[in-house]
Coordinates of C-alpha atoms in Angstrom, one line a residue:
Chain A
M14 CA 0.0 0.2 0.0
A15 CA 1.4 3.5 -1.3
L16 CA 0.8 6.2 1.7
E17 CA -0.6 10.0 0.3
P18 CA 2.1 12.4 0.6
G19 CA 1.2 15.1 3.5
R20 CA 1.7 12.2 6.7
P21 CA 3.5 14.3 9.4
R22 CA 6.6 13.0 9.2
P23 CA 8.5 11.3 12.5
E24 CA 12.0 12.5 13.1
P25 CA 14.2 9.5 15.2
T26 CA 16.4 11.0 17.9
P27 CA 19.9 9.0 19.6
E28 CA 17.0 7.0 21.8
T29 CA 14.1 5.8 19.0
K30 CA 16.2 5.1 16.1
H31 CA 16.7 1.6 16.5
F32 CA 13.1 1.3 16.4
W33 CA 12.9 3.0 12.6
E34 CA 15.7 1.0 11.4
G35 CA 13.7 -1.9 12.5
T36 CA 10.1 -0.9 10.5
K37 CA 12.4 0.1 7.7
N38 CA 14.1 -3.9 8.0
G39 CA 10.7 -5.5 8.8
K40 CA 10.9 -5.7 12.2
L41 CA 9.0 -4.4 15.1
L42 CA 11.3 -4.0 18.0
L43 CA 10.5 -3.2 21.5
Q44 CA 12.6 -3.1 24.7
R45 CA 12.3 -5.3 27.6
C46 CA 13.0 -4.3 30.9
G47 CA 16.7 -6.2 32.6
D48 CA 14.9 -6.3 36.4
T49 CA 11.1 -7.4 35.7
G50 CA 11.2 -8.5 32.3
K51 CA 8.6 -6.5 30.9
A52 CA 8.0 -5.2 27.2
Y53 CA 7.7 -1.3 27.1
F54 CA 7.3 1.3 24.3
P55 CA 8.0 4.0 23.0
P56 CA 11.7 3.7 23.4
R57 CA 14.4 5.3 26.0
P58 CA 17.3 3.7 27.0
F59 CA 16.5 2.6 30.6
S60 CA 12.8 0.8 32.1
P61 CA 10.3 3.0 32.7
Y62 CA 9.1 -0.1 35.6
T63 CA 12.5 0.0 37.4
G64 CA 15.0 2.8 35.9
T65 CA 17.6 0.3 35.2
R66 CA 19.8 1.3 32.0
N67 CA 19.6 -2.9 31.8
V68 CA 17.6 -3.5 28.8
E69 CA 17.1 -5.1 25.7
V70 CA 15.8 -4.9 22.3
F71 CA 13.7 -7.6 21.0
E72 CA 12.1 -8.1 18.1
A73 CA 7.9 -8.5 18.9
S74 CA 5.9 -11.0 16.8
G75 CA 3.5 -8.3 15.2
R76 CA 0.4 -9.7 16.6
A77 CA -1.6 -7.4 18.2
T78 CA -5.5 -7.0 19.2
L79 CA -7.9 -3.8 18.6
H80 CA -7.9 -2.2 21.9
S81 CA -9.6 1.4 21.1
Y82 CA -9.8 3.6 18.3
V83 CA -11.7 7.1 16.7
I84 CA -12.7 7.4 12.9
H85 CA -11.9 10.9 12.1
H86 CA -14.2 12.0 9.6
R87 CA -12.9 15.8 8.4
P88 CA -10.3 16.1 6.2
V89 CA -6.5 15.8 7.5
P90 CA -3.2 16.3 4.6
G91 CA -1.7 12.6 4.0
F92 CA -5.2 10.9 4.7
K93 CA -8.9 10.4 3.2
P94 CA -11.2 11.0 5.7
P95 CA -12.7 8.4 7.3
Y96 CA -10.1 6.5 8.8
A97 CA -9.3 5.4 11.8
I98 CA -6.7 6.5 14.2
A99 CA -6.6 3.2 16.3
V100 CA -4.2 1.9 18.8
V101 CA -3.4 -1.9 18.8
E102 CA -2.2 -3.6 21.9
L103 CA 0.4 -6.0 21.1
E104 CA 1.3 -9.0 22.3
E105 CA 4.5 -8.7 24.0
G106 CA 1.7 -6.5 26.3
P107 CA 2.9 -2.5 25.0
R108 CA 0.2 -0.6 23.3
M109 CA 1.0 1.6 20.0
M110 CA -1.1 4.4 18.6
T111 CA -1.6 3.0 14.0
N112 CA -3.6 2.7 11.7
I113 CA -5.7 -0.1 10.3
I114 CA -5.2 -1.2 6.8
D115 CA -7.0 -3.7 4.6
C116 CA -10.2 -3.0 6.3
P117 CA -13.4 -1.0 6.1
Q118 CA -13.2 2.4 8.1
T119 CA -16.1 1.6 10.1
P120 CA -17.6 0.6 13.3
E121 CA -18.8 -2.6 11.7
A122 CA -15.8 -3.7 10.3
L123 CA -13.4 -2.4 13.1
V124 CA -14.6 -4.5 16.5
L125 CA -12.9 -4.2 19.9
D126 CA -10.6 -6.6 20.4
M127 CA -10.2 -8.0 17.0
P128 CA -6.6 -9.4 16.4
L129 CA -4.0 -7.7 13.9
E130 CA -0.8 -8.0 12.1
V131 CA 2.2 -5.4 11.5
A132 CA 1.6 -4.3 8.0
F133 CA 5.3 -2.7 7.2
T134 CA 4.4 0.7 5.1
P135 CA 7.4 2.4 4.0
M136 CA 6.6 6.7 4.2
D137 CA 10.0 7.2 1.9
D138 CA 13.3 5.5 2.1
D139 CA 14.0 6.4 5.5
I140 CA 11.2 5.7 7.1
T141 CA 9.0 3.0 7.4
L142 CA 5.0 2.8 9.7
A143 CA 4.2 -0.1 11.2
L144 CA 0.4 -0.3 10.0
F145 CA -1.7 -3.1 11.4
R146 CA -3.6 -5.1 9.4
P147 CA -6.3 -7.8 10.1
A148 CA -4.7 -11.3 10.7
K149 CA -4.5 -13.5 8.4
G150 CA -6.7 -16.3 9.1
A151 CA -8.6 -14.7 11.7
Chain B
M66 CA 4.2 23.0 59.2
T67 CA 1.0 21.2 57.1
I68 CA -1.2 23.7 55.3
K69 CA -4.7 23.3 57.3
P70 CA -8.1 23.2 55.1
G71 CA -9.1 27.0 54.5
E72 CA -6.3 29.1 55.5
I73 CA -5.9 30.6 52.0
A74 CA -9.0 32.7 50.5
I75 CA -9.9 33.7 47.2
V76 CA -10.7 37.2 47.7
G77 CA -10.7 38.0 43.8
A78 CA -12.9 36.2 40.8
A79 CA -13.7 37.3 37.5
E80 CA -13.7 36.5 34.1
S81 CA -12.9 38.8 30.3
T82 CA -15.6 42.1 29.9
R83 CA -16.9 39.4 26.9
I84 CA -16.2 35.6 26.1
G85 CA -17.6 34.2 22.9
A86 CA -16.4 35.4 20.2
V87 CA -13.8 38.6 21.2
P88 CA -12.0 39.7 18.1
E89 CA -10.8 43.1 19.5
M90 CA -9.1 41.5 21.6
A91 CA -5.4 39.9 21.9
Q92 CA -4.6 37.1 24.0
I93 CA -2.7 39.0 26.0
M94 CA -5.0 41.8 26.5
L95 CA -7.7 38.4 27.3
H96 CA -5.4 37.9 30.1
A97 CA -5.4 41.2 31.1
D98 CA -8.8 42.1 31.0
A99 CA -10.0 39.6 33.4
A100 CA -7.1 40.6 35.7
L101 CA -8.3 44.6 35.9
N102 CA -11.8 42.4 36.7
A103 CA -10.4 40.7 39.0
M104 CA -8.6 43.7 40.8
A105 CA -12.0 45.8 40.7
D106 CA -13.8 42.3 42.2
A107 CA -11.0 42.7 45.8
G108 CA -10.6 46.3 45.5
L109 CA -7.0 46.0 44.6
K110 CA -4.6 48.3 42.0
P111 CA -1.6 46.0 40.7
S112 CA 1.0 47.6 42.5
D113 CA -0.9 45.5 45.6
I114 CA 0.1 42.0 43.4
D115 CA 3.0 39.9 45.0
G116 CA 2.8 36.8 42.8
V117 CA 1.4 35.7 39.3
A118 CA 0.6 32.9 37.7
C119 CA 0.2 31.6 34.5
V120 CA 0.5 29.1 31.3
G121 CA 2.3 29.4 28.2
P122 CA 1.9 30.2 25.6
M123 CA 1.8 33.2 27.9
M124 CA 5.3 33.3 30.5
P125 CA 4.2 35.3 34.0
Q126 CA 6.8 37.8 32.7
Q127 CA 5.0 38.8 30.0
I128 CA 1.8 39.5 32.5
A129 CA 3.6 41.3 35.2
H130 CA 5.0 43.6 32.9
Y131 CA 1.8 44.0 31.0
L132 CA 0.1 44.6 34.0
G133 CA 2.7 46.8 35.7
I134 CA 3.5 44.0 38.1
T135 CA 6.9 43.3 40.4
P136 CA 6.5 39.8 41.5
K137 CA 8.4 38.4 44.3
W138 CA 7.0 34.4 43.4
V139 CA 5.8 33.5 39.8
D140 CA 4.6 30.1 38.6
G141 CA 4.5 29.4 34.9
T142 CA 3.0 25.9 35.4
G143 CA 1.8 24.2 32.0
V144 CA 0.2 20.7 31.7
G145 CA -3.3 22.3 29.5
G146 CA -6.6 23.3 30.3
C147 CA -6.1 22.7 33.8
S148 CA -3.1 24.3 35.2
F149 CA -5.0 26.8 36.8
M150 CA -6.1 24.2 39.5
L151 CA -2.3 23.6 39.6
H152 CA -1.7 27.6 40.0
V153 CA -4.3 28.1 43.2
R154 CA -2.4 25.1 44.9
H155 CA 0.9 26.1 44.4
A156 CA -0.4 29.6 44.7
A157 CA -1.4 28.7 48.2
A158 CA 1.6 26.6 49.5
A159 CA 3.3 29.8 48.0
I160 CA 1.2 32.0 51.0
H161 CA 1.6 29.9 53.5
A162 CA 5.5 29.9 52.7
G163 CA 5.2 33.4 53.2
Y164 CA 7.0 33.9 49.2
A165 CA 3.9 36.3 48.6
K166 CA 1.2 37.4 50.4
T167 CA -1.6 38.9 47.3
I168 CA -1.4 36.3 44.4
L169 CA -2.5 36.7 40.6
I170 CA -3.6 33.9 38.9
T171 CA -4.5 34.7 34.7
H172 CA -6.4 33.2 31.9
G173 CA -6.7 34.8 28.6
E174 CA -6.4 32.8 25.0
S175 CA -7.6 33.9 21.1
G176 CA -9.0 30.2 20.5
K177 CA -11.5 31.5 18.5
S178 CA -10.3 34.9 16.5
R179 CA -6.4 33.4 16.4
I180 CA -4.9 36.9 17.8
N181 CA -2.3 36.6 19.0
A182 CA -2.1 32.5 19.4
T183 CA 0.2 30.6 19.5
P184 CA 0.1 27.3 17.3
R185 CA 0.7 24.4 18.9
P186 CA 2.2 21.6 16.2
P187 CA 3.6 18.1 17.8
E188 CA 8.0 19.3 17.1
P189 CA 8.3 15.7 14.5
Q190 CA 11.0 14.5 17.0
S191 CA 9.1 14.5 20.1
L192 CA 7.9 11.8 21.0
N193 CA 3.9 12.2 19.9
G194 CA 5.5 13.5 16.9
Q195 CA 7.2 10.4 16.1
F196 CA 5.1 7.9 17.8
E197 CA 1.1 10.0 17.2
A198 CA 1.1 12.5 14.6
P199 CA 2.2 10.1 11.8
F200 CA -1.1 8.4 12.0
G201 CA -3.3 11.1 11.7
P202 CA -4.7 12.7 14.7
M203 CA -5.5 16.4 13.9
G204 CA -6.2 18.3 17.6
P205 CA -7.7 17.0 20.3
P206 CA -11.1 15.5 19.1
T207 CA -9.4 12.9 17.1
L208 CA -7.3 12.3 20.3
F209 CA -9.4 12.9 23.4
P210 CA -11.9 10.6 22.6
I211 CA -10.0 7.2 21.4
P212 CA -10.6 5.6 24.8
V213 CA -14.2 6.0 24.5
L214 CA -14.7 2.6 23.0
R215 CA -13.0 1.1 25.4
Y216 CA -14.3 2.9 28.4
M217 CA -18.1 2.0 27.2
K218 CA -16.9 -1.7 26.3
A219 CA -15.8 -2.2 29.8
T220 CA -19.1 -0.6 31.3
G221 CA -22.0 -1.3 29.4
T222 CA -21.7 2.5 28.6
T223 CA -24.1 3.8 25.3
H224 CA -24.0 6.5 22.4
E225 CA -27.2 7.5 23.9
H226 CA -25.6 7.4 27.6
L227 CA -22.5 9.8 26.1
A228 CA -25.6 12.0 24.3
Q229 CA -27.1 12.4 27.3
V230 CA -23.9 14.0 29.7
A231 CA -24.4 17.2 26.4
V232 CA -28.5 17.4 27.0
V233 CA -28.2 18.1 30.8
Q234 CA -25.2 20.3 30.5
R235 CA -27.6 22.1 28.1
E236 CA -29.9 21.9 30.4
W237 CA -28.0 23.9 32.7
A238 CA -27.0 26.7 29.5
G239 CA -30.5 27.3 28.8
K240 CA -30.3 29.3 32.7
N241 CA -27.1 30.8 31.7
P242 CA -27.0 34.2 30.0
R243 CA -23.1 33.9 28.9
A244 CA -23.8 30.7 27.6
A245 CA -22.5 30.2 24.2
F246 CA -25.1 27.8 23.3
R247 CA -28.3 28.0 25.7
D248 CA -31.2 26.3 23.5
P249 CA -32.4 23.3 24.6
I250 CA -31.2 19.6 22.7
T251 CA -32.6 16.2 23.2
I252 CA -30.6 12.8 22.5
A253 CA -31.9 12.5 18.7
D254 CA -30.4 16.2 18.4
V255 CA -26.9 15.2 19.6
L256 CA -26.9 11.4 17.6
N257 CA -28.1 13.6 14.5
S258 CA -25.3 16.1 14.5
K259 CA -22.5 16.4 12.3
M260 CA -20.3 13.3 12.6
I261 CA -16.9 14.7 14.1
A262 CA -14.7 12.0 14.6
Y263 CA -16.7 8.4 15.9
P264 CA -17.7 7.8 18.6
F265 CA -18.5 11.4 19.0
R266 CA -20.4 13.8 17.1
L267 CA -20.7 18.0 17.1
L268 CA -23.0 18.1 19.9
Q269 CA -20.1 16.3 22.2
C270 CA -16.7 17.4 21.9
C271 CA -16.6 21.4 23.4
L272 CA -16.9 24.9 21.6
V273 CA -13.7 26.9 20.5
T274 CA -13.7 30.6 21.9
D275 CA -12.2 33.5 22.8
G276 CA -11.7 34.6 26.5
G277 CA -10.0 35.0 30.0
G278 CA -10.3 34.5 33.7
A279 CA -8.4 35.9 36.7
L280 CA -8.5 34.2 41.0
I281 CA -6.8 36.5 43.2
L282 CA -5.5 34.5 46.6
T283 CA -4.5 35.6 49.4
S284 CA -4.1 34.0 53.4
A285 CA -8.0 33.2 54.8
D286 CA -6.3 36.0 58.2
R287 CA -6.3 39.2 55.6
A288 CA -9.3 37.9 53.6
K289 CA -11.9 38.9 55.6
D290 CA -11.0 42.5 55.1
F291 CA -11.6 42.3 51.7
P292 CA -15.0 43.5 49.7
Q293 CA -16.0 39.9 48.8
K294 CA -17.0 36.7 51.0
P295 CA -13.9 34.7 51.3
V296 CA -14.2 31.9 49.6
Y297 CA -12.1 29.3 51.4
I298 CA -9.5 26.9 49.7
L299 CA -9.9 23.3 52.0
G300 CA -7.9 21.1 49.5
S301 CA -6.4 20.6 46.4
G302 CA -4.8 18.0 44.5
E303 CA -2.4 17.5 40.9
S304 CA -1.1 14.6 38.7
V305 CA 0.1 14.0 36.0
E306 CA 0.2 10.5 33.6
T307 CA 1.3 10.9 29.6
T308 CA 1.3 13.2 27.0
M309 CA 0.6 10.4 24.8
V310 CA -3.0 9.2 25.1
S311 CA -2.3 6.2 23.3
Q312 CA 0.2 5.5 26.9
M313 CA -2.2 5.8 29.5
Q314 CA -2.0 2.9 31.5
D315 CA -5.9 2.0 31.4
F316 CA -8.5 3.4 28.5
T317 CA -11.2 3.3 31.0
S318 CA -10.4 5.3 33.7
S319 CA -7.1 8.0 34.8
R320 CA -4.2 7.8 36.8
A321 CA -4.2 11.3 37.1
F322 CA -7.4 11.5 38.2
R323 CA -7.5 8.5 40.7
V324 CA -4.1 10.9 42.7
A325 CA -5.1 14.3 42.1
G326 CA -8.9 13.9 43.3
P327 CA -8.9 11.8 45.7
T328 CA -5.7 14.2 47.3
A329 CA -7.7 17.3 47.2
M330 CA -10.8 15.5 49.1
E331 CA -8.5 14.0 51.8
M332 CA -6.6 17.2 52.1
A333 CA -10.2 19.1 52.8
G334 CA -11.3 16.5 54.8
I335 CA -14.7 15.7 53.5
K336 CA -16.9 12.4 52.6
H337 CA -18.4 12.2 49.0
S338 CA -21.8 13.1 51.0
D339 CA -20.4 16.8 51.9
V340 CA -19.9 17.6 48.5
D341 CA -23.3 20.9 47.4
H342 CA -21.3 21.6 43.7
L343 CA -19.4 19.7 41.4
M344 CA -17.4 20.6 38.1
I345 CA -15.3 18.1 36.1
Y346 CA -14.1 19.8 33.3
D347 CA -15.5 18.7 30.3
A348 CA -13.5 19.3 26.7
F349 CA -15.7 16.6 25.7
A350 CA -18.8 14.0 26.1
H351 CA -16.9 11.4 28.0
L352 CA -15.0 13.5 31.0
P353 CA -17.6 13.6 33.4
L354 CA -18.0 10.0 32.9
Y355 CA -14.7 9.4 34.4
G356 CA -14.6 11.9 36.5
L357 CA -17.7 10.9 38.4
E358 CA -15.6 7.3 39.1
D359 CA -12.3 8.2 39.2
L360 CA -12.9 11.0 42.0
G361 CA -15.5 8.2 43.7
F362 CA -18.9 10.2 43.0
V363 CA -19.9 6.9 42.0
K364 CA -18.7 3.2 41.7
R365 CA -16.8 2.1 38.2
G366 CA -19.5 1.7 35.3
E367 CA -22.5 3.9 37.4
A368 CA -21.4 7.1 36.0
K369 CA -23.5 6.5 32.8
D370 CA -26.7 5.8 35.2
F371 CA -26.1 8.8 37.2
I372 CA -26.1 11.1 34.8
W373 CA -29.0 9.2 33.0
E374 CA -31.2 9.2 35.9
G375 CA -31.3 13.4 36.5
N376 CA -28.5 13.4 39.1
T377 CA -26.4 16.3 37.9
R378 CA -29.2 18.1 36.2
P379 CA -30.7 21.3 37.4
G380 CA -33.2 19.8 40.7
G381 CA -31.1 16.9 40.9
K382 CA -28.8 15.3 43.9
L383 CA -25.4 16.9 42.3
P384 CA -25.8 19.9 40.3
L385 CA -22.7 19.4 37.5
N386 CA -20.8 21.3 35.1
T387 CA -23.5 24.2 36.0
N388 CA -22.3 27.1 33.7
G389 CA -23.4 24.6 31.0
G390 CA -19.4 23.6 30.8
G391 CA -17.1 23.7 28.0
L392 CA -19.3 22.0 25.8
S393 CA -22.2 24.6 26.1
Y394 CA -20.7 27.5 28.0
T395 CA -17.3 28.4 26.9
H396 CA -14.2 26.8 26.0
T397 CA -11.2 28.9 24.9
G398 CA -8.8 25.9 25.2
M399 CA -7.9 26.2 28.6
Y400 CA -11.1 25.8 30.0
G401 CA -10.2 25.3 33.7
M402 CA -10.3 28.8 34.7
F403 CA -13.6 28.5 33.9
A404 CA -15.0 25.9 36.0
L405 CA -12.5 27.6 38.5
Q406 CA -15.1 30.6 38.3
E407 CA -18.3 28.9 38.2
S408 CA -16.9 27.4 41.6
V409 CA -16.1 30.4 42.8
R410 CA -19.7 32.0 41.4
Q411 CA -21.4 28.5 43.3
V412 CA -19.7 29.2 46.7
R413 CA -20.6 32.8 47.0
G414 CA -23.3 32.1 45.9
I415 CA -24.0 34.1 42.7
A416 CA -24.2 32.3 40.1
P417 CA -26.4 32.5 36.9
A418 CA -27.3 29.0 37.4
Q419 CA -27.5 29.3 41.2
V420 CA -27.7 25.6 43.5
P421 CA -29.5 26.4 46.5
D422 CA -27.4 26.8 49.8
V423 CA -24.2 25.9 48.2
E424 CA -21.3 25.3 50.9
I425 CA -18.7 23.1 49.7
S426 CA -17.7 22.7 46.1
V427 CA -15.1 20.4 44.0
C428 CA -13.4 21.8 40.8
H429 CA -11.7 19.1 38.7
G430 CA -9.8 19.1 36.1
V431 CA -8.1 17.9 33.1
G432 CA -5.1 18.8 31.0
G433 CA -4.0 17.8 27.4
M434 CA -5.5 14.7 26.4
F435 CA -5.6 13.1 30.0
S436 CA -2.0 13.8 30.7
A437 CA -2.4 16.0 33.6
S438 CA -5.1 16.8 36.4
G439 CA -6.1 19.2 39.3
T440 CA -8.4 19.2 42.0
I441 CA -9.6 21.9 44.0
V442 CA -12.0 22.0 46.7
M443 CA -14.0 25.8 48.0
S444 CA -15.6 26.3 50.7
N445 CA -17.5 29.4 52.0
Q446 CA -17.0 28.7 55.4
R447 CA -13.7 28.6 56.7
P448 CA -13.5 25.1 59.1

C-alpha cells in the first residue's frame, strides 16, 4: 500500500533510532526491562518500571489486538476521511497508535479486540510506519 | 507545618468582560482584561499584587510586565487546561510559606479569533511527533476520544448515555445568559449532529471561543478585610500521566484523576456526601463519566446511570457543570479557569444558575488528553 503524501513525518532521535531502523527492515523492535522482564514502548534506553539501564531490544511478534480507536471524518493532509486512528495492544503488552489498513473504516468492520498483524508501510526511503491489518485466517 | 484547610482564600474572581467571539482583544489583553476585573472585584491595584501565575504560551514575565506588577513569586506551570487548578494549589503553598501575600492567576486565550495565539503542532522529534502524529490525529477531537470505545465496552455505556451528558449540560446552559449555546437539545439532536470523530459528534465536543479569567488569592486572615465574602481553599490535588493518550495505563480511567481528586478531598477532610456542587472539566462528553468514577462519586461503570437518572441536572442531588460546561458555556482551549470561576460563583451564591445552599464545591480539571489533572475543594465556611 502506498501512503498519500502529506502525513507528518517522524524524525528519529538517538533514543528511538533503532526502532525506525527496525521498521525499515521489517522488524517491530520493542525493549524489555532487565529487572522485571516486562516489555515497554515508546523506546528509551532505560526501564520505565524500575529505572534500570539494563534493557534489551527484542523483536516483537507483530501480533496485536484492536484496543480502541476513533474514525475521523474531517479532512487532514495525507489522509482520506473517514479513517481510523487506532491504538493496538501488542501481544507482548505495550500499546501503540497506528492505522488499520485492508479493512473498511467503519464501526462494523473495526471490532474491539479483533486480531491484527503488523503491516510495514514505507513513507519514504528512510521511514517505514508500523501499520496493522486484520490478522490472516482470523 | 502542613497547610490547613481554609488557611488560604480566593478574594477576587472574574472572567473577561466578554467571552465567545472577542476579536477586539489579543490574547495578552484577554489576560489583562480578566485580571483588571478580578482586581476590581477584590478592591486591589496592580501594585498590591506580589505573585503572578499563568500558563504558556503566556509567561509570567509577560503578564507581570504588561500589568505593571513586580512579583516576588511566579509560577508558569503549564500542563494544559487544568494548569489553573495547579496554580491555585501552588499559590496556596506559596502564601503559606510566606513567599507572597497576594497572588494573581490569569488566563486569556484567543481560541476562536486566533489573535496573538500560538500554534501547537507536535515537534517531529518529540515522542508525540514520532509515535502519534504520523497516524493522522488533528487536535483534541481526534485524540481525546480515543479511549471512549474501550470505556464503552468495559462499562456498558451506550451512545445514548454519552449523548445525555450534552443534553443535561445544555439544560444548565439554558439558565446562563453568558452561555454560548442555550437552546434545549435532545438525545436525537446530539446523535444526528455532524460526525466529527466516531464515536463523537459535534454536540459532544467542546466549543472553541475567546475569553479569559483571573483569580486573586491571599491568606484567610487577610481575606476578611476584602470586599467579597472569601472563598476558602479546603484542599487541592495535582498529578500528571502522559502527553500520549495512546500510552495511558488504563483506557477506562485516568491515573492523574485518581491521584488529584482523592488527594484534594482527603486534604479537605470531606466525604463525597459533603459536596454540594461539582465541576468536571468537560472538553468532551466522556470526561464527566471518568471524573465521577475516578473521584469516587460513583462506582466504576455507574456514571452513565447516575447522569441518565438526572442526578447531575438542575434539581438533582449532585449539580454538575452548572455553567453549561465546555460543551455549552465556553471553551477557549484551556477551560479550567472557567470551571474555577463557576465554583467560586456557586460558593459565593451569585451564579446565574445558582444551586441553593452551596457550601462546598469540588472543581476538577483535566489537562491535555488525560495527561494532567488538578482538583480544588472550595467552601464559604472556614473549618
